[in-house]
């Protein structure tokens, strides 16, 4: 299942610090989405998508408190950042931050990655922004046919160990979800836009140890929002 899920999900450490950071990520992203427009998810696509992204991983009250903060006129301003790295073993790493202190975020991310053998480099061209949906219970053929008939821009549908992965144009993510619900898909393991690698790499075991430690540190950072990588065997 590791190939299907971005590092943020696959490398979550079962520590109090990591759990706290995960809740903070959800809270910040939902707050920022609510602050950017109507705090009602019915009329705010960005907010609706953020809630859907974190609903499985965080308690309901975390989501509700973030929306209430935005409604209450909280003046906190979060700034987005993106940093790209070439990592050990031919790996590519993209780190997105959402922070109220850009300098702190840059120093923290750069320090974590470079200490584990990475270096800043342009790697985003090796990724594509896509909508990714993971779910169970359907065949490749019926999913692909349903999405095409629903006028969804489908890039790829694959099945591995019973888990379906559908890649669609990012703007068609919600349309794809609605289309799949019509054929009985009631629960998604994942439904979000993400930076998806054009090619996956398998890194040697000695590099994998360093990379796992790197991902754990990034996962625990208060400023890190998402981590994307092309590592297949992480």
CSV table of C-alpha atoms in Angstrom, one decimal:
chain,number,residue,atom,x,y,z
A,1,UNK,CA,0.0,0.0,0.0
A,2,UNK,CA,3.0,2.3,0.4
A,3,UNK,CA,3.1,3.2,-3.3
A,4,UNK,CA,-0.4,4.5,-3.2
A,5,UNK,CA,-0.1,6.9,-0.3
A,6,UNK,CA,2.0,10.1,0.0
A,7,UNK,CA,4.6,10.2,2.7
A,8,UNK,CA,2.4,12.3,5.0
A,9,UNK,CA,0.2,9.2,5.5
A,10,UNK,CA,2.6,6.4,5.0
A,11,UNK,CA,5.3,7.7,7.3
A,12,UNK,CA,3.1,8.8,10.3
A,13,UNK,CA,5.0,8.0,13.5
A,14,UNK,CA,3.0,6.7,16.4
A,15,UNK,CA,4.3,9.4,18.8
A,16,UNK,CA,2.5,12.1,20.7
A,17,UNK,CA,4.6,14.7,18.9
A,18,UNK,CA,3.7,13.3,15.5
A,19,UNK,CA,0.0,13.1,16.5
A,20,UNK,CA,0.0,16.7,17.7
A,21,UNK,CA,1.7,17.8,14.4
A,22,UNK,CA,-0.9,16.0,12.4
A,23,UNK,CA,-3.7,17.7,14.2
A,24,UNK,CA,-2.0,21.1,13.7
A,25,UNK,CA,-1.7,20.4,10.0
A,26,UNK,CA,-5.3,19.7,9.7
A,27,UNK,CA,-6.3,22.7,11.8
A,28,UNK,CA,-4.1,25.1,9.8
A,29,UNK,CA,-5.3,23.9,6.4
A,30,UNK,CA,-8.9,23.9,7.3
A,31,UNK,CA,-8.6,27.4,9.0
A,32,UNK,CA,-6.8,28.8,6.0
A,33,UNK,CA,-9.5,27.4,3.6
A,34,UNK,CA,-12.3,28.8,5.7
A,35,UNK,CA,-10.6,32.1,6.1
A,36,UNK,CA,-10.1,32.4,2.3
A,37,UNK,CA,-13.8,32.4,1.6
A,38,UNK,CA,-17.2,31.4,3.0
A,39,UNK,CA,-16.7,29.3,6.2
A,40,UNK,CA,-19.6,27.1,5.1
A,41,UNK,CA,-18.2,24.0,3.4
A,42,UNK,CA,-21.3,23.7,1.2
A,43,UNK,CA,-20.3,26.8,-0.7
A,44,UNK,CA,-16.5,26.7,-0.3
A,45,UNK,CA,-14.8,24.0,-2.4
A,46,UNK,CA,-11.4,24.5,-0.8
A,47,UNK,CA,-12.8,24.1,2.7
A,48,UNK,CA,-14.9,21.1,1.6
A,49,UNK,CA,-11.8,19.4,0.2
A,50,UNK,CA,-9.7,20.1,3.3
A,51,UNK,CA,-12.4,18.6,5.6
A,52,UNK,CA,-12.6,15.5,3.4
A,53,UNK,CA,-8.8,15.2,3.4
A,54,UNK,CA,-8.6,15.1,7.2
A,55,UNK,CA,-11.9,13.6,8.3
A,56,UNK,CA,-10.5,10.1,8.7
A,57,UNK,CA,-7.4,11.2,10.6
A,58,UNK,CA,-8.4,13.8,13.1
A,59,UNK,CA,-11.3,14.2,15.6
A,60,UNK,CA,-14.4,16.1,14.5
A,61,UNK,CA,-13.8,18.8,17.2
A,62,UNK,CA,-10.4,19.7,15.6
A,63,UNK,CA,-12.2,20.4,12.4
A,64,UNK,CA,-15.0,22.4,14.0
A,65,UNK,CA,-12.6,24.5,16.2
A,66,UNK,CA,-10.6,25.5,13.1
A,67,UNK,CA,-13.7,26.6,11.3
A,68,UNK,CA,-14.9,28.5,14.4
A,69,UNK,CA,-11.6,30.3,14.6
A,70,UNK,CA,-12.0,31.5,11.0
A,71,UNK,CA,-15.6,32.6,11.7
A,72,UNK,CA,-14.5,34.5,14.9
A,73,UNK,CA,-12.2,36.8,13.1
A,74,UNK,CA,-8.8,35.3,14.1
A,75,UNK,CA,-6.1,37.4,12.4
A,76,UNK,CA,-3.4,34.7,12.1
A,77,UNK,CA,-2.0,34.7,8.6
A,78,UNK,CA,-0.4,31.4,7.3
A,79,UNK,CA,2.0,31.6,4.4
A,80,UNK,CA,2.5,28.7,2.0
A,81,UNK,CA,6.0,27.6,1.0
A,82,UNK,CA,7.5,24.9,-1.2
A,83,UNK,CA,11.0,23.4,-1.0
A,84,UNK,CA,12.5,20.9,-3.4
A,85,UNK,CA,15.3,18.4,-2.7
A,86,UNK,CA,17.3,15.7,-4.3
A,87,UNK,CA,17.6,13.0,-1.6
A,88,UNK,CA,19.7,9.8,-1.1
A,89,UNK,CA,19.4,7.0,-3.6
A,90,UNK,CA,18.0,9.1,-6.4
A,91,UNK,CA,15.0,10.2,-4.4
A,92,UNK,CA,13.1,13.4,-5.1
A,93,UNK,CA,11.4,15.2,-2.2
A,94,UNK,CA,9.0,18.1,-2.2
A,95,UNK,CA,8.1,19.7,1.1
A,96,UNK,CA,5.1,22.1,1.4
A,97,UNK,CA,4.9,24.3,4.4
A,98,UNK,CA,2.1,26.4,5.9
A,99,UNK,CA,3.5,28.7,8.5
A,100,UNK,CA,3.3,32.0,10.4
A,101,UNK,CA,7.2,32.2,10.3
A,102,UNK,CA,8.7,31.7,6.8
A,103,UNK,CA,12.3,31.9,8.0
A,104,UNK,CA,11.8,29.3,10.7
A,105,UNK,CA,10.1,26.9,8.3
A,106,UNK,CA,12.9,27.2,5.7
A,107,UNK,CA,15.6,26.6,8.2
A,108,UNK,CA,13.8,23.7,9.8
A,109,UNK,CA,13.1,21.9,6.6
A,110,UNK,CA,16.5,22.5,5.0
A,111,UNK,CA,18.3,21.3,8.2
A,112,UNK,CA,16.2,18.1,8.5
A,113,UNK,CA,16.8,17.2,4.8
A,114,UNK,CA,20.5,18.1,4.5
A,115,UNK,CA,21.4,16.3,7.7
A,116,UNK,CA,20.1,13.1,6.1
A,117,UNK,CA,22.1,13.5,2.9
A,118,UNK,CA,19.7,15.6,0.8
A,119,UNK,CA,20.4,18.9,-1.1
A,120,UNK,CA,18.2,21.6,-2.5
A,121,UNK,CA,17.5,21.0,-6.2
A,122,UNK,CA,14.7,21.6,-8.7
A,123,UNK,CA,12.7,18.3,-8.8
A,124,UNK,CA,9.1,19.4,-9.3
A,125,UNK,CA,9.3,18.7,-13.0
A,126,UNK,CA,9.4,15.0,-12.0
A,127,UNK,CA,5.9,15.3,-10.5
A,128,UNK,CA,2.4,16.2,-11.7
A,129,UNK,CA,-0.5,17.7,-9.8
A,130,UNK,CA,-3.3,15.1,-9.9
A,131,UNK,CA,-6.5,14.1,-8.1
A,132,UNK,CA,-6.0,10.7,-6.5
A,133,UNK,CA,-8.7,8.4,-5.2
A,134,UNK,CA,-8.1,5.2,-3.4
A,135,UNK,CA,-10.9,2.8,-2.5
A,136,UNK,CA,-11.9,-0.9,-2.6
A,137,UNK,CA,-14.6,-3.1,-4.1
A,138,UNK,CA,-14.5,-2.3,-7.8
A,139,UNK,CA,-12.7,-3.5,-11.0
A,140,UNK,CA,-10.4,-1.4,-13.1
A,141,UNK,CA,-12.8,-1.7,-16.1
A,142,UNK,CA,-16.0,-0.6,-14.3
A,143,UNK,CA,-14.2,2.4,-12.6
A,144,UNK,CA,-12.6,3.6,-15.8
A,145,UNK,CA,-15.9,3.2,-17.8
A,146,UNK,CA,-17.9,5.1,-15.1
A,147,UNK,CA,-15.4,8.0,-15.0
A,148,UNK,CA,-15.2,8.4,-18.7
A,149,UNK,CA,-19.0,8.3,-19.1
A,150,UNK,CA,-19.2,10.9,-16.4
A,151,UNK,CA,-16.9,13.2,-18.4
A,152,UNK,CA,-14.0,12.9,-15.9
A,153,UNK,CA,-10.5,13.5,-17.3
A,154,UNK,CA,-9.1,10.1,-16.3
A,155,UNK,CA,-5.3,9.7,-16.4
A,156,UNK,CA,-4.9,6.2,-15.0
A,157,UNK,CA,-6.8,3.5,-13.1
A,158,UNK,CA,-5.0,0.6,-11.5
A,159,UNK,CA,-5.7,-2.1,-9.0
A,160,UNK,CA,-3.2,-3.6,-6.5
A,161,UNK,CA,-4.2,-6.1,-3.8
A,162,UNK,CA,-7.8,-5.1,-4.1
A,163,UNK,CA,-7.1,-1.4,-3.7
A,164,UNK,CA,-8.2,0.7,-6.6
A,165,UNK,CA,-6.2,3.9,-7.5
A,166,UNK,CA,-7.8,6.3,-9.9
A,167,UNK,CA,-5.8,9.3,-11.1
A,168,UNK,CA,-7.8,12.2,-12.5
A,169,UNK,CA,-7.3,15.8,-13.5
A,170,UNK,CA,-7.1,17.9,-10.3
A,171,UNK,CA,-10.2,20.0,-11.2
A,172,UNK,CA,-12.2,16.8,-11.7
A,173,UNK,CA,-11.6,15.3,-8.2
A,174,UNK,CA,-15.0,16.1,-6.8
A,175,UNK,CA,-16.8,15.1,-10.0
A,176,UNK,CA,-15.0,11.8,-9.9
A,177,UNK,CA,-16.0,11.2,-6.3
A,178,UNK,CA,-19.7,11.9,-7.1
A,179,UNK,CA,-19.5,9.6,-10.2
A,180,UNK,CA,-18.0,6.7,-8.2
A,181,UNK,CA,-20.7,7.1,-5.4
A,182,UNK,CA,-23.3,6.4,-8.1
A,183,UNK,CA,-21.8,2.9,-8.7
A,184,UNK,CA,-21.7,2.1,-5.0
A,185,UNK,CA,-18.3,3.5,-3.7
A,186,UNK,CA,-19.3,4.7,-0.3
A,187,UNK,CA,-15.9,5.1,1.4
A,188,UNK,CA,-12.6,6.5,0.1
A,189,UNK,CA,-9.3,5.7,1.7
A,190,UNK,CA,-8.0,8.8,0.0
A,191,UNK,CA,-9.5,11.5,-2.2
A,192,UNK,CA,-7.3,14.6,-2.6
A,193,UNK,CA,-5.1,16.5,-5.0
A,194,UNK,CA,-1.4,15.7,-4.7
A,195,UNK,CA,1.9,15.9,-6.4
A,196,UNK,CA,2.2,12.5,-8.1
A,197,UNK,CA,5.6,11.3,-9.4
A,198,UNK,CA,6.1,10.5,-13.1
A,199,UNK,CA,8.4,7.6,-12.1
A,200,UNK,CA,8.9,5.7,-8.9
A,201,UNK,CA,12.4,4.7,-7.6
A,202,UNK,CA,13.5,1.9,-5.3
A,203,UNK,CA,16.3,3.1,-3.0
A,204,UNK,CA,18.9,0.9,-1.4
A,205,UNK,CA,18.4,-0.2,2.1
A,206,UNK,CA,21.2,1.9,3.5
A,207,UNK,CA,19.6,5.0,2.0
A,208,UNK,CA,16.1,3.9,3.1
A,209,UNK,CA,17.1,4.1,6.7
A,210,UNK,CA,18.2,7.7,6.4
A,211,UNK,CA,15.1,8.6,4.4
A,212,UNK,CA,12.7,7.0,6.9
A,213,UNK,CA,14.4,9.1,9.7
A,214,UNK,CA,14.1,12.2,7.5
A,215,UNK,CA,10.4,11.6,6.9
A,216,UNK,CA,9.7,11.1,10.6
A,217,UNK,CA,11.3,14.4,11.5
A,218,UNK,CA,9.5,16.2,8.7
A,219,UNK,CA,6.2,14.6,9.9
A,220,UNK,CA,6.8,16.0,13.4
A,221,UNK,CA,7.6,19.6,12.3
A,222,UNK,CA,4.9,22.1,13.1
A,223,UNK,CA,5.5,24.0,9.8
A,224,UNK,CA,5.4,21.1,7.4
A,225,UNK,CA,2.1,20.6,5.7
A,226,UNK,CA,2.8,17.9,3.0
A,227,UNK,CA,5.7,15.8,1.9
A,228,UNK,CA,5.8,14.3,-1.6
A,229,UNK,CA,8.3,11.8,-2.8
A,230,UNK,CA,9.0,9.3,-5.6
A,231,UNK,CA,10.2,6.5,-3.3
A,232,UNK,CA,8.4,3.3,-4.0
A,233,UNK,CA,9.7,1.2,-1.1
A,234,UNK,CA,9.4,3.7,1.7
